[in-house]
């Protein structure tokens, strides 16, 4: 085992944490209750430097917790590496900004097309082409992305793995793009996905950056709702659920804006009240009511007895900020 491989193993599921002056190591483990990656779950625990004698002891505690948690939950399917072929990094010959998918304008009977190349579970590589003349620009792009996504997942399934940590980022990216181009009603300002990927004056790397900005909010919403099983964190209702930022967009950094731990799945009334600072939540998840809502809260269905049970250490840090800066005492 090389020094780099040993370091990667030692730091598996562990990342540095620094938010609002709170520093430490965050254990964050992704797993699957079944073989479908769409049902991805994640477990996290923060080990703060302030709670240990030294940063080294903090890291040792985080590693011990990680190893113990994995041993206790051996039946779960974890994210693991499958190799560089499934990396989300763009190869040099990519022109679209979408890994594994390219547009070809070479002269042929069928005209321009979108195409993709991917490995097969039994070995070998396949190339799929989708003419724009018969499928339309959006349709051909969608079919190429779907083909590669399906091909990658077939490889994962053949290896008995739900999906790996690196390749999962590719699958999520494909899902975000597919969600964005499924119709033309996307209200996000700026150039559309098609306009971005077809721009001949922009490099593939710049296209990827533009695509990530465009779909970032969409991914945030999906990951927040996934964490709370597409139900309101308070009522348990699956209707009209919103992904509410804990630290508002206007006050958050770019990274915080897209961090799913900076979000709660809330029904409309709770979402609006939380956004206005009329309610917030204690560290144990119990609701706190502002004096401004104590009289009318019951008319809105807010009882003051509500509680969120599934908060993580990352949620807690953002909620601490909300209590200090948004909540109206």
Coordinates of C-alpha atoms in Angstrom, one line a residue, residues 169-316:
X169 CA -21.1 12.3 -8.0
X170 CA -21.4 11.6 -11.7
X171 CA -24.8 9.9 -11.3
X172 CA -26.1 12.8 -9.2
X173 CA -24.8 15.2 -11.8
X174 CA -26.6 13.3 -14.6
X175 CA -29.8 13.4 -12.5
X176 CA -29.5 17.1 -12.0
X177 CA -29.0 17.7 -15.7
X178 CA -31.9 15.4 -16.7
X179 CA -34.2 17.1 -14.2
X180 CA -33.2 20.5 -15.5
X181 CA -33.8 19.7 -19.2
X182 CA -37.0 17.7 -18.9
X183 CA -39.0 20.8 -19.9
X184 CA -38.5 24.4 -20.8
X185 CA -40.2 25.9 -17.7
X186 CA -37.0 26.1 -15.6
X187 CA -37.1 29.7 -14.1
X188 CA -33.4 29.8 -13.3
X189 CA -31.8 33.0 -14.8
X190 CA -28.9 32.7 -17.2
X191 CA -28.2 30.5 -20.2
X192 CA -30.0 27.2 -20.5
X193 CA -28.3 23.8 -20.3
X194 CA -28.4 23.5 -24.1
X195 CA -27.0 27.0 -24.6
X196 CA -24.2 26.2 -22.2
X197 CA -23.1 22.9 -23.7
X198 CA -23.3 24.2 -27.3
X199 CA -21.4 27.4 -26.8
X200 CA -18.2 27.0 -29.0
X201 CA -16.5 29.9 -27.3
X202 CA -16.4 28.4 -23.8
X203 CA -14.0 25.6 -22.6
X204 CA -15.4 22.3 -21.3
X205 CA -14.2 23.2 -17.8
X206 CA -16.0 26.5 -17.9
X207 CA -19.1 24.8 -19.2
X208 CA -19.0 22.4 -16.3
X209 CA -18.7 25.3 -13.8
X210 CA -21.7 27.0 -15.4
X211 CA -23.7 23.8 -15.3
X212 CA -22.9 23.2 -11.6
X213 CA -24.0 26.7 -10.7
X214 CA -27.2 26.3 -12.6
X215 CA -28.2 23.0 -11.1
X216 CA -26.8 23.7 -7.6
X217 CA -30.1 24.9 -6.2
X218 CA -31.9 22.0 -7.7
X219 CA -29.5 19.5 -6.1
X220 CA -29.8 21.3 -2.8
X221 CA -33.6 20.8 -2.8
X222 CA -33.4 17.2 -3.8
X223 CA -30.8 16.3 -1.2
X224 CA -32.6 18.1 1.6
X225 CA -35.9 16.3 0.7
X226 CA -34.1 13.0 0.4
X227 CA -32.6 13.3 3.9
X228 CA -36.1 13.9 5.4
X229 CA -37.6 11.1 3.2
X230 CA -39.6 13.7 1.2
X231 CA -41.7 14.5 4.3
X232 CA -42.0 17.6 6.5
X233 CA -39.5 17.3 9.3
X234 CA -42.2 18.4 11.7
X235 CA -45.6 17.1 10.5
X236 CA -44.5 14.1 8.5
X237 CA -46.7 15.2 5.6
X238 CA -45.5 14.5 2.1
X239 CA -47.6 17.3 0.5
X240 CA -46.3 20.7 -0.6
X241 CA -42.9 20.2 1.0
X242 CA -40.2 22.9 0.6
X243 CA -36.5 22.7 1.1
X244 CA -35.9 25.7 3.4
X245 CA -32.5 27.2 3.9
X246 CA -31.5 27.5 7.6
X247 CA -28.9 30.1 6.9
X248 CA -30.6 32.2 4.2
X249 CA -29.2 32.5 0.7
X250 CA -28.4 36.2 1.2
X251 CA -26.2 35.5 4.2
X252 CA -24.6 32.2 3.2
X253 CA -21.4 31.5 1.3
X254 CA -21.5 29.6 -2.0
X255 CA -20.6 26.4 -0.3
X256 CA -23.2 26.9 2.5
X257 CA -25.9 27.7 0.0
X258 CA -25.6 24.2 -1.5
X259 CA -24.9 22.2 1.6
X260 CA -27.9 20.0 2.3
X261 CA -27.2 20.3 6.1
X262 CA -28.2 23.9 5.7
X263 CA -31.7 22.9 4.9
X264 CA -34.9 21.6 6.4
X265 CA -37.9 20.0 4.7
X266 CA -40.9 22.0 5.9
X267 CA -44.5 22.4 5.1
X268 CA -45.5 25.9 3.8
X269 CA -46.6 27.4 7.1
X270 CA -43.5 26.2 9.0
X271 CA -41.3 27.2 6.1
X272 CA -42.6 30.8 6.0
X273 CA -42.5 31.1 9.8
X274 CA -39.0 29.8 10.0
X275 CA -37.8 32.1 7.2
X276 CA -39.3 35.1 9.0
X277 CA -37.7 34.1 12.3
X278 CA -41.1 33.5 14.0
X279 CA -39.9 30.0 14.9
X280 CA -36.6 28.2 15.3
X281 CA -35.4 25.0 17.0
X282 CA -33.4 24.2 20.1
X283 CA -30.4 21.8 19.9
X284 CA -32.7 18.9 20.9
X285 CA -35.0 19.8 18.0
X286 CA -37.8 21.3 20.1
X287 CA -39.5 24.3 18.5
X288 CA -39.1 27.8 19.9
X289 CA -41.8 30.4 19.3
X290 CA -41.2 34.1 18.9
X291 CA -43.4 36.4 21.0
X292 CA -44.7 37.7 17.7
X293 CA -46.4 34.4 17.0
X294 CA -47.5 33.2 20.4
X295 CA -51.0 34.7 19.9
X296 CA -51.7 33.7 16.3
X297 CA -49.6 30.5 16.2
X298 CA -52.5 28.2 17.1
X299 CA -54.6 29.7 14.3
X300 CA -51.8 28.7 11.9
X301 CA -51.6 25.2 13.4
X302 CA -48.4 25.8 15.2
X303 CA -48.8 24.4 18.7
X304 CA -45.4 25.0 20.3
X305 CA -45.0 21.2 21.0
X306 CA -43.4 20.4 17.6
X307 CA -40.0 18.7 17.5
X308 CA -37.5 17.6 14.8
X309 CA -35.9 14.3 15.6
X310 CA -33.4 13.8 12.8
X311 CA -31.0 16.7 13.2
X312 CA -27.2 16.1 12.6
X313 CA -24.2 17.9 14.0
X314 CA -24.1 19.9 10.8
X315 CA -27.7 20.9 11.1
X316 CA -27.0 22.1 14.7

